[in-house]
Amino acid sequence: MIDMPEEYMDHEDVYALMMEALDGELSDSGWAELESHLRARPRLAHEWEAMRAVDALFRNSPILHPAIDLTRRTVAQLPSPRQRLYAGIIIYVMLLASGLIPLGAIAWIAIQLLPVVAQPAFLRGLWQAGVEFLQLLQVMTTALLGGAGEFVRQQPAVLAWFVVIVAVIILWAAVYNRLVLQSRRVES
Amino acid sequence: MNDEEQVWLEQARRGDKSAFGRLIEAYQGPVYNLAYRMLGNRGEAEEAAQEAFIRAYTRLDTYDPARKFSTWMLSITSNYCVDLLRKRRALLLSLDQPLPPHPALMSDRAENPEAQAADSEREAMVQALLETLPEDYRQTVVLRYWYDLSYEEIAEVMDTSVSAIKSRLFRARRQLAEVSIEQGMFQSLQLEPE
């Protein structure tokens, strides 16, 4: 059975008979049934005549042939296996080089920097900078959380608004999922 | 695919271009016709047919002998044509201007100008109707009418389900009927001798 669009569901049986008829698969009793339906529905009969006319037009339309030298021109454009092999080798070498060149550059830079980086004074300075950065982060986080806590204590309505906003987001996500995503799944 | 074509295929797989040339000769009609029906333009159809054969040649290793070679070739061609049509649509090229009739129709009946004019008119009508269809409907209609492929074979070429093909053909036939009525082609089609 053909998957009919909704607007044709009223005449689903008639359209199914029409398709079978156009495919040359309709039995004699099917033809009789189709003709009786069409006699009762002039609009469908008109559409059926148009379908048959287009069907006949297409069936009588010939297979067209290209210019006689198409084969010669196409063969001349076929890539040779040797060319393809060379192209493959070149691509392989380029990919290999694109990986090796950055690796080599990193190794060279590391060798150049190693004597400087390995000095105890540099390492101590690096350690000190890391510790100071962590301390700074700690101070900033403490200040931010403290400020937020103080704000909520002074304005408790803000907390309620925050809860409302989260609830609205969850609600709209559920509605979107229900209406949009599920209908897309059905269509596909 | 007959035994001779099987031999050509094996030779082509080993890099024998002339053997592949014989396969091109055997299948150029169906491949070109499909491209022409899809694209509606002789020059583009020839280029598409060439490109389809070149793609087939470079992918011969992936050809599954359990499939029909013709189906595989039509699949490559129709997919390539659909890509071209999508690019063409993306470029917003106008396809409204009438296309010249195919030269094959002009030369075959050169001694009978009236028959030639009728053929050209019919051919223009065929292409005008095909061009009203979306790519996937057009693909289905061409494979059904010009290649007489079964629903299963069309589904294989288009890599989809049989029920999807039945649905597309149904919608395409209704759309074609509606267009033929709206554009007044229906009357002239009815007057055409069978």
GROMACS .gro file of N, CA and C in nm, chain B residues 108-172:
model
  195
  296ASP      N    1   1.714   1.241  -3.679
  296ASP     CA    2   1.654   1.112  -3.715
  296ASP      C    3   1.546   1.124  -3.822
  297ARG      N    4   1.473   1.234  -3.816
  297ARG     CA    5   1.360   1.247  -3.907
  297ARG      C    6   1.373   1.374  -3.989
  298ALA      N    7   1.495   1.398  -4.034
  298ALA     CA    8   1.522   1.524  -4.105
  298ALA      C    9   1.440   1.536  -4.234
  299GLU      N   10   1.403   1.421  -4.293
  299GLU     CA   11   1.331   1.427  -4.421
  299GLU      C   12   1.182   1.460  -4.400
  300ASN      N   13   1.136   1.458  -4.274
  300ASN     CA   14   0.996   1.485  -4.246
  300ASN      C   15   0.984   1.598  -4.144
  301PRO      N   16   0.980   1.722  -4.192
  301PRO     CA   17   0.981   1.837  -4.099
  301PRO      C   18   0.862   1.838  -4.003
  302GLU      N   19   0.745   1.791  -4.048
  302GLU     CA   20   0.628   1.795  -3.961
  302GLU      C   21   0.644   1.698  -3.843
  303ALA      N   22   0.691   1.577  -3.876
  303ALA     CA   23   0.713   1.478  -3.770
  303ALA      C   24   0.821   1.526  -3.675
  304GLN      N   25   0.923   1.591  -3.735
  304GLN     CA   26   1.034   1.642  -3.654
  304GLN      C   27   0.985   1.750  -3.557
  305ALA      N   28   0.898   1.837  -3.609
  305ALA     CA   29   0.844   1.944  -3.523
  305ALA      C   30   0.759   1.884  -3.411
  306ALA      N   31   0.681   1.780  -3.444
  306ALA     CA   32   0.596   1.716  -3.342
  306ALA      C   33   0.683   1.650  -3.236
  307ASP      N   34   0.791   1.583  -3.282
  307ASP     CA   35   0.883   1.518  -3.186
  307ASP      C   36   0.945   1.621  -3.093
  308SER      N   37   0.989   1.731  -3.154
  308SER     CA   38   1.053   1.835  -3.074
  308SER      C   39   0.957   1.892  -2.970
  309GLU      N   40   0.832   1.911  -3.014
  309GLU     CA   41   0.732   1.966  -2.923
  309GLU      C   42   0.705   1.870  -2.808
  310ARG      N   43   0.694   1.742  -2.843
  310ARG     CA   44   0.669   1.640  -2.739
  310ARG      C   45   0.786   1.635  -2.642
  311GLU      N   46   0.907   1.641  -2.699
  311GLU     CA   47   1.027   1.633  -2.615
  311GLU      C   48   1.037   1.754  -2.522
  312ALA      N   49   1.002   1.871  -2.575
  312ALA     CA   50   1.004   1.992  -2.491
  312ALA      C   51   0.904   1.979  -2.378
  313MET      N   52   0.788   1.916  -2.409
  313MET     CA   53   0.685   1.896  -2.308
  313MET      C   54   0.734   1.800  -2.199
  314VAL      N   55   0.802   1.694  -2.243
  314VAL     CA   56   0.856   1.596  -2.146
  314VAL      C   57   0.952   1.666  -2.051
  315GLN      N   58   1.045   1.743  -2.108
  315GLN     CA   59   1.145   1.809  -2.022
  315GLN      C   60   1.080   1.915  -1.935
  316ALA      N   61   0.982   1.988  -1.991
  316ALA     CA   62   0.914   2.091  -1.911
  316ALA      C   63   0.843   2.028  -1.792
  317LEU      N   64   0.782   1.913  -1.815
  317LEU     CA   65   0.711   1.845  -1.705
  317LEU      C   66   0.813   1.793  -1.602
  318LEU      N   67   0.921   1.732  -1.651
  318LEU     CA   68   1.021   1.677  -1.557
  318LEU      C   69   1.080   1.787  -1.470
  319GLU      N   70   1.100   1.904  -1.531
  319GLU     CA   71   1.165   2.011  -1.455
  319GLU      C   72   1.076   2.072  -1.347
  320THR      N   73   0.948   2.037  -1.348
  320THR     CA   74   0.862   2.087  -1.240
  320THR      C   75   0.878   2.001  -1.113
  321LEU      N   76   0.943   1.886  -1.128
  321LEU     CA   77   0.954   1.794  -1.013
  321LEU      C   78   1.079   1.821  -0.931
  322PRO      N   79   1.071   1.800  -0.799
  322PRO     CA   80   1.193   1.804  -0.718
  322PRO      C   81   1.288   1.692  -0.761
  323GLU      N   82   1.418   1.708  -0.727
  323GLU     CA   83   1.520   1.614  -0.777
  323GLU      C   84   1.486   1.468  -0.751
  324ASP      N   85   1.446   1.437  -0.627
  324ASP     CA   86   1.426   1.295  -0.595
  324ASP      C   87   1.304   1.237  -0.666
  325TYR      N   88   1.201   1.319  -0.690
  325TYR     CA   89   1.085   1.271  -0.766
  325TYR      C   90   1.126   1.249  -0.913
  326ARG      N   91   1.205   1.344  -0.964
  326ARG     CA   92   1.247   1.336  -1.105
  326ARG      C   93   1.329   1.208  -1.128
  327GLN      N   94   1.420   1.184  -1.032
  327GLN     CA   95   1.505   1.065  -1.039
  327GLN      C   96   1.417   0.939  -1.045
  328THR      N   97   1.317   0.933  -0.958
  328THR     CA   98   1.229   0.817  -0.951
  328THR      C   99   1.153   0.799  -1.083
  329VAL      N  100   1.097   0.909  -1.133
  329VAL     CA  101   1.017   0.903  -1.256
  329VAL      C  102   1.103   0.857  -1.374
  330VAL      N  103   1.224   0.914  -1.386
  330VAL     CA  104   1.310   0.878  -1.500
  330VAL      C  105   1.348   0.731  -1.493
  331LEU      N  106   1.386   0.686  -1.375
  331LEU     CA  107   1.426   0.545  -1.363
  331LEU      C  108   1.309   0.450  -1.390
  332ARG      N  109   1.190   0.494  -1.357
  332ARG     CA  110   1.073   0.409  -1.376
  332ARG      C  111   1.033   0.404  -1.524
  333TYR      N  112   1.027   0.522  -1.587
  333TYR     CA  113   0.973   0.528  -1.723
  333TYR      C  114   1.075   0.494  -1.831
  334TRP      N  115   1.198   0.541  -1.816
  334TRP     CA  116   1.293   0.519  -1.926
  334TRP      C  117   1.375   0.392  -1.909
  335TYR      N  118   1.379   0.340  -1.789
  335TYR     CA  119   1.462   0.221  -1.764
  335TYR      C  120   1.378   0.103  -1.719
  336ASP      N  121   1.249   0.130  -1.698
  336ASP     CA  122   1.157   0.025  -1.660
  336ASP      C  123   1.208  -0.055  -1.540
  337LEU      N  124   1.273   0.014  -1.448
  337LEU     CA  125   1.324  -0.054  -1.328
  337LEU      C  126   1.208  -0.083  -1.233
  338SER      N  127   1.220  -0.193  -1.161
  338SER     CA  128   1.118  -0.226  -1.060
  338SER      C  129   1.135  -0.131  -0.941
  339TYR      N  130   1.035  -0.128  -0.854
  339TYR     CA  131   1.045  -0.044  -0.734
  339TYR      C  132   1.169  -0.083  -0.652
  340GLU      N  133   1.196  -0.212  -0.645
  340GLU     CA  134   1.310  -0.260  -0.566
  340GLU      C  135   1.441  -0.209  -0.627
  341GLU      N  136   1.450  -0.215  -0.760
  341GLU     CA  137   1.573  -0.169  -0.826
  341GLU      C  138   1.592  -0.018  -0.810
  342ILE      N  139   1.481   0.057  -0.819
  342ILE     CA  140   1.492   0.203  -0.802
  342ILE      C  141   1.536   0.233  -0.658
  343ALA      N  142   1.480   0.158  -0.564
  343ALA     CA  143   1.518   0.178  -0.423
  343ALA      C  144   1.668   0.150  -0.405
  344GLU      N  145   1.719   0.050  -0.476
  344GLU     CA  146   1.862   0.016  -0.466
  344GLU      C  147   1.946   0.129  -0.526
  345VAL      N  148   1.905   0.178  -0.642
  345VAL     CA  149   1.980   0.287  -0.707
  345VAL      C  150   1.981   0.411  -0.618
  346MET      N  151   1.866   0.442  -0.559
  346MET     CA  152   1.855   0.566  -0.481
  346MET      C  153   1.885   0.546  -0.334
  347ASP      N  154   1.920   0.424  -0.299
  347ASP     CA  155   1.958   0.392  -0.161
  347ASP      C  156   1.850   0.433  -0.061
  348THR      N  157   1.728   0.386  -0.089
  348THR     CA  158   1.617   0.415   0.001
  348THR      C  159   1.523   0.295   0.005
  349SER      N  160   1.407   0.311   0.070
  349SER     CA  161   1.315   0.196   0.085
  349SER      C  162   1.216   0.190  -0.031
  350VAL      N  163   1.158   0.073  -0.052
  350VAL     CA  164   1.059   0.056  -0.159
  350VAL      C  165   0.935   0.142  -0.131
  351SER      N  166   0.895   0.150  -0.004
  351SER     CA  167   0.776   0.230   0.027
  351SER      C  168   0.801   0.378  -0.003
  352ALA      N  169   0.924   0.425   0.020
  352ALA     CA  170   0.957   0.565  -0.013
  352ALA      C  171   0.947   0.587  -0.163
  353ILE      N  172   0.992   0.490  -0.240
  353ILE     CA  173   0.986   0.503  -0.387
  353ILE      C  174   0.841   0.506  -0.434
  354LYS      N  175   0.758   0.417  -0.378
  354LYS     CA  176   0.616   0.414  -0.417
  354LYS      C  177   0.551   0.548  -0.385
  355SER      N  178   0.583   0.599  -0.270
  355SER     CA  179   0.525   0.727  -0.229
  355SER      C  180   0.570   0.840  -0.322
  356ARG      N  181   0.700   0.842  -0.355
  356ARG     CA  182   0.752   0.948  -0.444
  356ARG      C  183   0.688   0.940  -0.582
  357LEU      N  184   0.674   0.817  -0.633
  357LEU     CA  185   0.618   0.802  -0.767
  357LEU      C  186   0.471   0.846  -0.768
  358PHE      N  187   0.401   0.811  -0.660
  358PHE     CA  188   0.261   0.851  -0.649
  358PHE      C  189   0.248   1.003  -0.650
  359ARG      N  190   0.328   1.069  -0.564
  359ARG     CA  191   0.322   1.215  -0.555
  359ARG      C  192   0.365   1.280  -0.687
  360ALA      N  193   0.470   1.222  -0.747
  360ALA     CA  194   0.520   1.278  -0.873
  360ALA      C  195   0.413   1.268  -0.982
   0.00000   0.00000   0.00000
